[in-house]
Amino acid sequence: MRYCGFSEYFHDAGLAFVNEDGSIPFAAHSERYSGKKFDNRLHDDLLKMIKDDDHVTFYEDHSIRQKNVAKMEFGQLGPQHALVMLNALDYDDFITHHQSHAAAGFYTRPWESSEDTITLTVDGVGEWQTMGMYNHKMELLKQWEHPVSLGLFYTQVTKLSGLRTLEDEFVTMGMSAYGNDVCSQEIWDFFWALKANTSRAGYRSFFSDLFSKHTKWDVSTSIQVFAERIFMHLAKECADMGYKKLVVSGGCAQNIIAMTKIKESGRFEDMHVAVAPTDAGSALGAAAWTYCKQTGNDRVKWKDAFLGHDMGCTINPKEVVAHLLKEEHCGIASGKAEFGPRALGNRSLIADPRKDVKDTVNRIKKRQAYRPFAPAILEEFADEYFEGPMNEYMQYQAVAKHDYKSVTHHDGTARVQIVKKNSNSIFRKVIEEFYEQTGVPMLLNTSLNIRGMPMVNNHKDVTRFEEKYGTAVFV
């Protein structure tokens, strides 16, 4: 028997399996199969993977969602449409939205101890919950409910900046490096003054007023400062309870600046951010929850994020680097697709960081020119080129100690990806070959996709990408 978890119907559907021995044979975002960014339905190719003897767990308590659905907004979905779908679910078990976020982080943590660990979940809104704290038994210690929501606040600023909600929050975070904090205290005061009966229209009016008085750059900076302050406030509460180790999950855990602040605060002996903290990642959380509850284990066997569709091919690093040295950029698609929001070398668009390629790559991806790119670096050279927290999943922000502007943000920072010696991705050998040829142990790395589209998943996607965007992709 396998333990299957799935998330579906709201946004960012996903499917994951955990074997009886705790290993993870597969986990994927539905969007990679359908080609629809943040697709809210499971693609037929994923549904066909579920077997009759799989134990299937849904990532939400749909009875709570159903009770509150008329009060909430579903983006592309209307409330009645959502109600119909929520009544049509078929599964063996379910947990709550924030429990699935917590499980996705806690059960994949890299350390063995559990009783010293607290899990913090922060997102827009689940069934009604927006933030929560869980102990090692996955028991809820404390929660906050709608409308007191960091995620919804951040999304509102994203929307009023003319960006796409549930997608461009990364852009808002990038914009924050260009403005000034002019109203974070005002946002903070309004946040904690919210009552259960405050309508979402009420805080729309609040943010509209801020935008009437300040530039979008300054409001972006202010909402980012506010987000960091909220996370530090919550982290302090966790530490004050006596916990030594922290797990963070939920969509807001993708705020790398806030994660860095917590990491550098020294409040915790260790910290783990869920590699797939979004709703798609909650599919793994749901599967891991049931596996651990039924077996008595408190972790699954997490190795890395390469859990999706297998291209069944291996690229030649020498050919890739020869092309890079001539053309400065290319795509690589090899092995299993990454699970989570980051391209880590198996579905990546890469470039020579020594060159002025930032504008070129942004044009290819149809992104705003001010958005930064991440460097991927061989682990043994990381401290030579950067200072600050770094890991293999691009979850923290470090300060650059080099002059390569194409992989450095406006404020001198970078979201570094460390590529370890034991990496299961061919990306390690590509960077090693680039280092042999140039003496530079890193490459620019971004996801192999166009803004608003999912990452390339299979050979058909590769062909389409090459033909449409004129960029060579090695497979």
Tab-separated table of C-alpha atoms in Angstrom:
chain	number	residue	atom	x	y	z
A	1	MET	CA	0.000	0.000	0.000
A	2	ARG	CA	1.083	3.546	-0.716
A	3	TYR	CA	0.037	6.684	1.123
A	4	CYS	CA	-1.330	9.205	-1.360
A	5	GLY	CA	-2.000	12.871	-0.651
A	6	PHE	CA	-3.581	15.436	-2.907
A	7	SER	CA	-4.522	19.099	-2.924
A	8	GLU	CA	-7.162	20.357	-5.301
A	9	TYR	CA	-10.019	22.795	-6.011
A	10	PHE	CA	-8.649	26.085	-4.663
A	11	HIS	CA	-5.354	26.701	-6.460
A	12	ASP	CA	-2.027	24.949	-7.103
A	13	ALA	CA	-3.215	21.330	-7.111
A	14	GLY	CA	-0.672	18.634	-6.359
A	15	LEU	CA	-0.253	14.889	-5.908
A	16	ALA	CA	2.277	12.954	-3.814
A	17	PHE	CA	2.964	9.399	-2.662
A	18	VAL	CA	4.821	7.952	0.317
A	19	ASN	CA	5.793	4.273	0.270
A	20	GLU	CA	5.431	1.880	3.207
A	21	ASP	CA	9.134	2.357	4.001
A	22	GLY	CA	8.718	6.144	4.155
A	23	SER	CA	10.404	6.884	0.824
A	24	ILE	CA	8.837	9.362	-1.579
A	25	PRO	CA	8.568	7.904	-5.101
A	26	PHE	CA	6.733	10.828	-6.689
A	27	ALA	CA	5.398	14.329	-6.022
A	28	ALA	CA	4.306	16.887	-8.580
A	29	HIS	CA	2.360	20.042	-9.313
A	30	SER	CA	-0.632	19.602	-11.582
A	31	GLU	CA	0.319	22.754	-13.490
A	32	ARG	CA	3.364	21.017	-14.966
A	33	TYR	CA	1.047	18.580	-16.740
A	34	SER	CA	-1.787	20.878	-17.774
A	35	GLY	CA	0.316	23.898	-18.727
A	36	LYS	CA	-1.982	26.145	-16.657
A	37	LYS	CA	-0.153	28.118	-13.972
A	38	PHE	CA	-1.480	27.264	-10.499
A	39	ASP	CA	-3.995	24.841	-11.998
A	40	ASN	CA	-6.564	24.039	-9.325
A	41	ARG	CA	-7.534	20.609	-10.681
A	42	LEU	CA	-5.534	17.401	-10.815
A	43	HIS	CA	-4.553	16.533	-14.366
A	44	ASP	CA	-5.759	13.211	-15.764
A	45	ASP	CA	-2.169	11.941	-16.004
A	46	LEU	CA	-1.872	12.393	-12.238
A	47	LEU	CA	-5.273	10.924	-11.425
A	48	LYS	CA	-4.329	7.781	-13.353
A	49	MET	CA	-1.384	7.241	-10.984
A	50	ILE	CA	-3.700	6.632	-7.999
A	51	LYS	CA	-4.311	2.917	-7.402
A	52	ASP	CA	-7.312	1.282	-5.769
A	53	ASP	CA	-5.285	0.123	-2.768
A	54	ASP	CA	-3.655	3.526	-2.126
A	55	HIS	CA	-4.686	5.237	1.091
A	56	VAL	CA	-5.779	8.683	-0.121
A	57	THR	CA	-5.733	11.776	2.123
A	58	PHE	CA	-7.132	15.180	1.179
A	59	TYR	CA	-5.322	18.314	2.382
A	60	GLU	CA	-8.330	20.175	3.843
A	61	ASP	CA	-11.435	19.724	5.952
A	62	HIS	CA	-13.922	20.524	3.229
A	63	SER	CA	-16.820	20.721	5.695
A	64	ILE	CA	-15.206	23.831	7.235
A	65	ARG	CA	-14.351	25.206	3.807
A	66	GLN	CA	-17.933	24.612	2.687
A	67	LYS	CA	-19.313	26.466	5.689
A	68	ASN	CA	-17.108	29.483	5.005
A	69	VAL	CA	-16.907	29.403	1.217
A	70	ALA	CA	-19.650	31.997	0.698
A	71	LYS	CA	-17.641	34.495	2.778
A	72	MET	CA	-14.430	34.028	0.795
A	73	GLU	CA	-13.141	34.785	-2.671
A	74	PHE	CA	-11.777	32.018	-4.851
A	75	GLY	CA	-9.839	33.923	-7.485
A	76	GLN	CA	-10.769	32.197	-10.726
A	77	LEU	CA	-13.575	30.243	-9.039
A	78	GLY	CA	-17.002	31.438	-8.018
A	79	PRO	CA	-18.296	30.342	-4.592
A	80	GLN	CA	-21.055	28.139	-6.027
A	81	HIS	CA	-18.614	26.440	-8.385
A	82	ALA	CA	-16.341	25.748	-5.448
A	83	LEU	CA	-19.218	24.318	-3.407
A	84	VAL	CA	-20.107	21.882	-6.160
A	85	MET	CA	-16.523	20.670	-6.403
A	86	LEU	CA	-16.081	20.398	-2.654
A	87	ASN	CA	-19.094	18.099	-2.498
A	88	ALA	CA	-17.615	15.845	-5.164
A	89	LEU	CA	-14.417	14.803	-3.329
A	90	ASP	CA	-13.443	11.166	-2.984
A	91	TYR	CA	-10.807	10.119	-0.438
A	92	ASP	CA	-10.129	7.897	2.583
A	93	ASP	CA	-9.061	10.555	5.072
A	94	PHE	CA	-8.501	14.296	5.442
A	95	ILE	CA	-6.692	16.805	7.617
A	96	THR	CA	-6.978	20.577	7.823
A	97	HIS	CA	-5.300	23.010	5.454
A	98	HIS	CA	-2.736	24.231	7.980
A	99	GLN	CA	-2.097	20.738	9.322
A	100	SER	CA	-1.099	19.699	5.807
A	101	HIS	CA	1.251	22.705	5.545
A	102	ALA	CA	2.725	21.833	8.944
A	103	ALA	CA	3.140	18.165	8.010
A	104	ALA	CA	4.886	19.052	4.738
A	105	GLY	CA	7.539	20.832	6.778
A	106	PHE	CA	7.765	18.846	10.011
A	107	TYR	CA	7.885	15.345	8.512
A	108	THR	CA	10.610	16.358	6.029
A	109	ARG	CA	12.838	18.074	8.618
A	110	PRO	CA	16.527	17.086	8.428
A	111	TRP	CA	17.042	16.419	12.157
A	112	GLU	CA	15.907	13.420	14.203
A	113	SER	CA	14.693	15.042	17.419
A	114	SER	CA	11.046	16.048	17.536
A	115	GLU	CA	9.922	17.204	20.984
A	116	ASP	CA	12.201	20.264	20.777
A	117	THR	CA	10.611	21.308	17.480
A	118	ILE	CA	7.731	23.697	16.786
A	119	THR	CA	6.148	24.203	13.370
A	120	LEU	CA	4.891	27.603	12.259
A	121	THR	CA	2.455	27.887	9.339
A	122	VAL	CA	1.626	31.189	7.631
A	123	ASP	CA	-0.383	31.701	4.444
A	124	GLY	CA	-3.358	33.597	3.031
A	125	VAL	CA	-6.200	31.564	4.458
A	126	GLY	CA	-7.016	27.876	4.724
A	127	GLU	CA	-10.536	26.855	5.640
A	128	TRP	CA	-10.536	29.896	7.945
A	129	GLN	CA	-7.166	29.727	9.666
A	130	THR	CA	-4.349	32.015	8.522
A	131	MET	CA	-1.452	31.237	10.899
A	132	GLY	CA	-0.765	28.406	13.320
A	133	MET	CA	1.752	26.798	15.653
A	134	TYR	CA	2.030	23.013	16.055
A	135	ASN	CA	3.987	20.767	18.418
A	136	HIS	CA	5.755	17.502	17.549
A	137	LYS	CA	2.476	15.595	17.792
A	138	MET	CA	1.016	17.964	15.204
A	139	GLU	CA	-1.322	19.344	17.857
A	140	LEU	CA	-2.405	22.947	17.375
A	141	LEU	CA	-0.901	25.211	20.034
A	142	LYS	CA	-2.144	28.549	18.770
A	143	GLN	CA	-3.876	29.937	15.710
A	144	TRP	CA	-5.034	33.126	14.010
A	145	GLU	CA	-8.064	33.319	11.759
A	146	HIS	CA	-9.397	35.377	8.863
A	147	PRO	CA	-9.166	38.337	8.384
A	148	VAL	CA	-5.894	38.562	10.377
A	149	SER	CA	-3.766	37.313	7.488
A	150	LEU	CA	-0.235	38.204	6.462
A	151	GLY	CA	-0.724	36.412	3.149
A	152	LEU	CA	-3.866	38.326	2.237
A	153	PHE	CA	-2.221	41.629	3.171
A	154	TYR	CA	0.775	40.872	0.959
A	155	THR	CA	-1.480	39.736	-1.865
A	156	GLN	CA	-3.510	42.942	-1.637
A	157	VAL	CA	-0.373	45.040	-2.135
A	158	THR	CA	0.614	42.804	-5.045
A	159	LYS	CA	-2.770	43.363	-6.690
A	160	LEU	CA	-2.804	47.130	-6.181
A	161	SER	CA	0.724	47.298	-7.646
A	162	GLY	CA	-0.766	46.065	-10.913
A	163	LEU	CA	0.606	42.545	-10.496
A	164	ARG	CA	-1.001	39.113	-10.467
A	165	THR	CA	-2.135	37.743	-7.126
A	166	LEU	CA	-1.006	34.278	-5.980
A	167	GLU	CA	1.825	34.545	-8.505
A	168	ASP	CA	3.661	37.874	-8.398
A	169	GLU	CA	4.225	38.143	-4.647
A	170	PHE	CA	7.849	37.332	-5.510
A	171	VAL	CA	7.865	40.493	-7.632
A	172	THR	CA	6.538	42.558	-4.730
A	173	MET	CA	9.366	41.218	-2.574
A	174	GLY	CA	11.861	42.129	-5.305
A	175	MET	CA	10.381	45.626	-5.601
A	176	SER	CA	10.916	46.194	-1.894
A	177	ALA	CA	14.642	46.728	-2.491
A	178	TYR	CA	13.886	49.903	-4.464
A	179	GLY	CA	11.627	51.816	-2.051
A	180	ASN	CA	11.502	53.234	1.454
A	181	ASP	CA	9.568	52.135	4.496
A	182	VAL	CA	6.913	54.812	4.810
A	183	CYS	CA	3.945	52.994	6.342
A	184	SER	CA	4.887	49.618	7.872
A	185	GLN	CA	3.859	50.820	11.335
A	186	GLU	CA	0.496	51.907	9.966
A	187	ILE	CA	0.021	48.460	8.427
A	188	TRP	CA	1.080	46.803	11.681
A	189	ASP	CA	-1.444	48.772	13.726
A	190	PHE	CA	-4.256	48.061	11.274
A	191	PHE	CA	-3.392	44.327	11.183
A	192	TRP	CA	-3.684	43.781	14.914
A	193	ALA	CA	-6.821	45.913	15.141
A	194	LEU	CA	-8.728	43.653	12.739
A	195	LYS	CA	-11.807	41.932	14.125
A	196	ALA	CA	-13.510	38.729	13.068
A	197	ASN	CA	-16.297	40.674	11.429
A	198	THR	CA	-13.989	42.951	9.405
A	199	SER	CA	-14.781	42.565	5.713
A	200	ARG	CA	-12.088	42.103	3.117
A	201	ALA	CA	-13.484	45.215	1.448
A	202	GLY	CA	-12.479	47.078	4.616
A	203	TYR	CA	-8.813	46.374	4.254
A	204	ARG	CA	-8.955	46.842	0.500
A	205	SER	CA	-9.999	50.400	1.289
A	206	PHE	CA	-7.130	50.704	3.762
A	207	PHE	CA	-4.517	49.652	1.194
A	208	SER	CA	-6.096	51.737	-1.574
A	209	ASP	CA	-5.628	54.727	0.690
A	210	LEU	CA	-1.942	53.863	1.179
A	211	PHE	CA	-1.435	53.679	-2.579
A	212	SER	CA	-3.096	57.062	-2.988
A	213	LYS	CA	-0.482	58.585	-0.686
A	214	HIS	CA	2.665	56.623	-1.552
A	215	THR	CA	4.386	55.061	-4.569
A	216	LYS	CA	4.036	51.345	-5.207
A	217	TRP	CA	7.762	51.000	-4.521
A	218	ASP	CA	7.432	52.499	-1.041
A	219	VAL	CA	4.305	50.491	-0.228
A	220	SER	CA	6.117	47.327	-1.404
A	221	THR	CA	9.010	48.128	0.907
A	222	SER	CA	6.603	48.815	3.753
A	223	ILE	CA	4.632	45.587	3.336
A	224	GLN	CA	7.905	43.664	3.222
A	225	VAL	CA	9.154	45.304	6.424
A	226	PHE	CA	5.769	44.519	7.966
A	227	ALA	CA	6.015	40.864	6.852
A	228	GLU	CA	9.461	40.529	8.384
A	229	ARG	CA	8.202	42.059	11.617
A	230	ILE	CA	5.244	39.639	11.747
A	231	PHE	CA	7.515	36.644	11.215
A	232	MET	CA	9.970	37.833	13.857
A	233	HIS	CA	7.062	38.362	16.266
A	234	LEU	CA	5.789	34.829	15.649
A	235	ALA	CA	9.281	33.341	15.877
A	236	LYS	CA	9.809	35.015	19.239
A	237	GLU	CA	6.563	33.490	20.498
A	238	CYS	CA	7.769	30.065	19.381
A	239	ALA	CA	11.124	30.505	21.089
A	240	ASP	CA	9.512	31.855	24.251
A	241	MET	CA	7.561	28.590	24.534
A	242	GLY	CA	10.910	26.848	24.992
A	243	TYR	CA	11.319	25.285	21.561
A	244	LYS	CA	14.876	25.026	20.239
A	245	LYS	CA	14.157	24.145	16.610
A	246	LEU	CA	11.780	25.742	14.141
A	247	VAL	CA	9.987	24.493	11.021
A	248	VAL	CA	8.214	27.028	8.792
A	249	SER	CA	5.643	26.224	6.123
A	250	GLY	CA	2.727	27.775	4.243
A	251	GLY	CA	2.912	30.040	1.221
A	252	CYS	CA	4.413	32.964	3.151
A	253	ALA	CA	7.440	30.795	4.000
A	254	GLN	CA	8.641	31.653	0.485
A	255	ASN	CA	9.511	35.130	1.762
A	256	ILE	CA	13.251	34.560	1.826
A	257	ILE	CA	14.067	37.897	3.446
A	258	ALA	CA	11.856	37.090	6.440
A	259	MET	CA	13.286	33.557	6.642
A	260	THR	CA	16.777	35.045	6.658
A	261	LYS	CA	15.882	37.396	9.499
A	262	ILE	CA	14.688	34.478	11.614
A	263	LYS	CA	17.724	32.375	10.714
A	264	GLU	CA	20.135	35.140	11.643
A	265	SER	CA	18.300	36.044	14.856
A	266	GLY	CA	19.923	33.140	16.688
A	267	ARG	CA	16.689	32.227	18.463
A	268	PHE	CA	16.824	28.618	17.279
A	269	GLU	CA	19.483	25.928	17.196
A	270	ASP	CA	18.184	24.763	13.833
A	271	MET	CA	15.625	25.840	11.269
A	272	HIS	CA	13.918	24.097	8.372
A	273	VAL	CA	11.736	25.760	5.752
A	274	ALA	CA	9.464	23.362	3.884
A	275	VAL	CA	10.890	22.837	0.412
A	276	ALA	CA	7.373	22.883	-1.061
A	277	PRO	CA	5.469	25.140	1.370
A	278	THR	CA	2.581	25.968	-0.982
A	279	ASP	CA	-0.748	24.191	-1.472
A	280	ALA	CA	0.772	21.772	-3.995
A	281	GLY	CA	3.343	20.873	-1.352
A	282	SER	CA	0.493	20.137	1.026
A	283	ALA	CA	-0.209	17.036	-1.049
A	284	LEU	CA	3.021	15.622	0.369
A	285	GLY	CA	2.034	16.904	3.792
A	286	ALA	CA	-1.259	14.993	3.613
A	287	ALA	CA	0.457	11.773	2.521
A	288	ALA	CA	3.221	12.131	5.132
A	289	TRP	CA	0.682	12.853	7.881
A	290	THR	CA	-1.195	9.613	7.282
A	291	TYR	CA	1.993	7.592	6.845
A	292	CYS	CA	3.398	8.838	10.153
A	293	LYS	CA	0.128	8.460	12.064
A	294	GLN	CA	-0.350	4.873	10.874
A	295	THR	CA	3.265	3.713	11.222
A	296	GLY	CA	4.336	5.625	14.342
A	297	ASN	CA	7.240	7.258	12.496
A	298	ASP	CA	7.803	10.985	12.738
A	299	ARG	CA	9.653	11.595	9.470
A	300	VAL	CA	9.520	10.519	5.844
A	301	LYS	CA	12.694	9.723	3.903
A	302	TRP	CA	13.298	13.037	2.198
A	303	LYS	CA	16.391	13.060	-0.055
A	304	ASP	CA	15.891	15.986	-2.398
A	305	ALA	CA	13.255	17.826	-4.409
A	306	PHE	CA	13.714	15.815	-7.616
A	307	LEU	CA	10.440	13.921	-7.367
A	308	GLY	CA	8.448	14.733	-10.512
A	309	HIS	CA	8.289	13.644	-14.141
A	310	ASP	CA	11.448	11.840	-15.310
A	311	MET	CA	12.793	12.999	-18.676
A	312	GLY	CA	14.715	9.740	-18.940
A	313	CYS	CA	17.805	11.418	-20.337
A	314	THR	CA	21.191	12.756	-19.255
A	315	ILE	CA	22.748	15.838	-20.808
A	316	ASN	CA	26.421	16.240	-21.704
A	317	PRO	CA	27.972	18.925	-19.443
A	318	LYS	CA	30.763	19.664	-21.935
A	319	GLU	CA	28.254	20.434	-24.687
A	320	VAL	CA	26.256	22.681	-22.362
A	321	VAL	CA	29.282	24.690	-21.260
A	322	ALA	CA	30.609	24.989	-24.824
A	323	HIS	CA	27.267	26.519	-25.780
A	324	LEU	CA	27.269	28.827	-22.738
A	325	LEU	CA	30.728	30.156	-23.562
A	326	LYS	CA	29.531	31.011	-27.056
A	327	GLU	CA	25.872	32.029	-26.595
A	328	GLU	CA	25.895	33.010	-22.864
A	329	HIS	CA	22.609	31.246	-21.975
A	330	CYS	CA	20.630	28.050	-22.570
A	331	GLY	CA	18.115	25.726	-20.986
A	332	ILE	CA	18.741	22.355	-19.380
A	333	ALA	CA	16.089	19.680	-18.800
A	334	SER	CA	17.276	16.385	-17.397
A	335	GLY	CA	16.130	13.735	-14.932
A	336	LYS	CA	13.200	14.231	-12.561
A	337	ALA	CA	11.409	17.562	-12.308
A	338	GLU	CA	11.688	19.563	-9.102
A	339	PHE	CA	8.836	19.517	-6.574
A	340	GLY	CA	8.338	22.980	-5.157
A	341	PRO	CA	8.556	26.530	-6.521
A	342	ARG	CA	12.267	26.554	-7.426
A	343	ALA	CA	14.164	25.232	-10.431
A	344	LEU	CA	17.237	23.535	-8.981
A	345	GLY	CA	19.061	22.448	-12.119
A	346	ASN	CA	16.804	19.840	-13.703
A	347	ARG	CA	14.434	22.341	-15.356
A	348	SER	CA	16.582	25.463	-15.440
A	349	LEU	CA	17.448	28.382	-17.685
A	350	ILE	CA	21.118	29.076	-17.022
A	351	ALA	CA	23.580	31.765	-18.062
A	352	ASP	CA	27.195	32.865	-17.748
A	353	PRO	CA	27.270	35.129	-14.642
A	354	ARG	CA	30.359	36.955	-15.893
A	355	LYS	CA	28.337	38.469	-18.721
A	356	ASP	CA	25.744	41.235	-18.647
A	357	VAL	CA	22.921	38.765	-19.276
A	358	LYS	CA	20.281	39.879	-16.770
A	359	ASP	CA	18.292	41.932	-19.273
A	360	THR	CA	18.599	39.219	-21.908
A	361	VAL	CA	17.252	36.505	-19.636
A	362	ASN	CA	14.484	38.760	-18.343
A	363	ARG	CA	13.458	39.417	-21.956
A	364	ILE	CA	13.366	35.692	-22.688
A	365	LYS	CA	11.226	35.069	-19.616
A	366	LYS	CA	9.118	38.201	-20.244
A	367	ARG	CA	9.775	39.422	-16.695
A	368	GLN	CA	10.153	42.897	-15.268
A	369	ALA	CA	13.687	44.216	-15.817
A	370	TYR	CA	14.229	44.942	-12.123
A	371	ARG	CA	13.717	41.335	-11.008
A	372	PRO	CA	16.846	39.556	-9.744
A	373	PHE	CA	18.292	36.177	-10.659
A	374	ALA	CA	19.798	33.577	-8.373
A	375	PRO	CA	23.318	32.186	-8.474
A	376	ALA	CA	23.904	28.438	-8.221
A	377	ILE	CA	27.328	27.711	-6.774
A	378	LEU	CA	29.421	24.667	-5.899
A	379	GLU	CA	29.132	24.251	-2.138
A	380	GLU	CA	32.855	24.347	-1.482
A	381	PHE	CA	33.069	27.893	-2.881
A	382	ALA	CA	29.930	29.379	-1.340
A	383	ASP	CA	31.585	31.175	1.581
A	384	GLU	CA	34.191	32.664	-0.731
A	385	TYR	CA	31.549	34.383	-2.845
A	386	PHE	CA	28.723	35.056	-0.358
A	387	GLU	CA	28.179	35.861	3.296
A	388	GLY	CA	25.055	34.802	5.129
A	389	PRO	CA	22.661	31.842	5.276
A	390	MET	CA	22.478	29.626	2.186
A	391	ASN	CA	21.151	26.175	1.294
A	392	GLU	CA	20.374	23.982	-1.698
A	393	TYR	CA	16.773	25.196	-2.007
A	394	MET	CA	17.267	28.986	-2.390
A	395	GLN	CA	15.397	29.714	0.835
A	396	TYR	CA	17.618	32.419	2.303
A	397	GLN	CA	19.278	35.666	1.288
A	398	ALA	CA	23.051	36.205	1.428
A	399	VAL	CA	25.246	39.216	0.734
A	400	ALA	CA	27.426	39.049	-2.369
A	401	LYS	CA	31.207	39.291	-1.944
A	402	HIS	CA	31.833	39.417	-5.706
A	403	ASP	CA	31.204	41.815	-8.598
A	404	TYR	CA	28.997	39.669	-10.846
A	405	LYS	CA	25.962	41.953	-11.206
A	406	SER	CA	23.838	39.505	-13.197
A	407	VAL	CA	23.319	37.380	-10.064
A	408	THR	CA	23.173	40.214	-7.526
A	409	HIS	CA	20.058	42.172	-6.606
A	410	HIS	CA	19.821	45.958	-6.370
A	411	ASP	CA	20.575	45.830	-2.634
A	412	GLY	CA	23.691	43.667	-3.030
A	413	THR	CA	22.045	40.418	-1.974
A	414	ALA	CA	21.413	37.095	-3.686
A	415	ARG	CA	19.142	34.085	-3.212
A	416	VAL	CA	21.926	31.529	-3.368
A	417	GLN	CA	21.517	27.901	-4.390
A	418	ILE	CA	24.264	25.707	-3.004
A	419	VAL	CA	24.899	22.690	-5.237
A	420	LYS	CA	26.246	19.934	-3.044
A	421	LYS	CA	28.856	17.354	-3.952
A	422	ASN	CA	26.330	14.527	-3.559
A	423	SER	CA	23.657	16.231	-5.646
A	424	ASN	CA	21.474	13.904	-7.710
A	425	SER	CA	21.212	16.517	-10.463
A	426	ILE	CA	23.433	16.747	-13.536
A	427	PHE	CA	23.606	20.440	-12.693
A	428	ARG	CA	26.544	19.756	-10.377
A	429	LYS	CA	28.626	18.401	-13.279
A	430	VAL	CA	27.612	21.319	-15.508
A	431	ILE	CA	28.874	23.851	-12.959
A	432	GLU	CA	32.033	21.806	-12.378
A	433	GLU	CA	32.715	21.880	-16.116
A	434	PHE	CA	32.047	25.630	-16.245
A	435	TYR	CA	34.491	26.106	-13.369
A	436	GLU	CA	37.138	24.068	-15.188
A	437	GLN	CA	36.714	26.256	-18.270
A	438	THR	CA	36.414	29.674	-16.598
A	439	GLY	CA	37.592	29.515	-12.988
A	440	VAL	CA	34.124	30.691	-11.857
A	441	PRO	CA	32.273	28.068	-9.756
A	442	MET	CA	28.739	29.352	-10.318
A	443	LEU	CA	26.056	29.978	-12.924
A	444	LEU	CA	22.967	32.140	-13.144
A	445	ASN	CA	19.999	29.838	-12.531
A	446	THR	CA	16.324	30.559	-13.048
A	447	SER	CA	13.315	28.400	-13.849
A	448	LEU	CA	12.871	27.107	-17.386
A	449	ASN	CA	9.601	28.853	-18.062
A	450	ILE	CA	8.067	32.079	-19.274
A	451	ARG	CA	6.418	34.440	-16.814
A	452	GLY	CA	2.881	33.246	-16.162
A	453	MET	CA	3.574	29.700	-17.381
A	454	PRO	CA	4.637	26.571	-15.483
A	455	MET	CA	8.140	25.155	-15.739
A	456	VAL	CA	8.954	22.895	-18.670
A	457	ASN	CA	8.044	19.342	-17.679
A	458	ASN	CA	8.638	16.934	-20.600
A	459	HIS	CA	10.143	16.606	-24.086
A	460	LYS	CA	7.086	18.134	-25.733
A	461	ASP	CA	7.425	21.204	-23.519
A	462	VAL	CA	11.117	21.474	-24.428
A	463	THR	CA	10.371	21.472	-28.146
A	464	ARG	CA	7.664	24.102	-27.701
A	465	PHE	CA	9.959	26.297	-25.595
A	466	GLU	CA	12.800	26.149	-28.122
A	467	GLU	CA	10.545	26.922	-31.073
A	468	LYS	CA	8.608	29.732	-29.420
A	469	TYR	CA	11.395	31.526	-27.584
A	470	GLY	CA	14.454	30.743	-29.708
A	471	THR	CA	16.463	29.396	-26.785
A	472	ALA	CA	18.396	26.131	-26.993
A	473	VAL	CA	17.468	23.555	-24.347
A	474	PHE	CA	19.787	20.611	-23.696
A	475	VAL	CA	18.068	17.298	-22.885
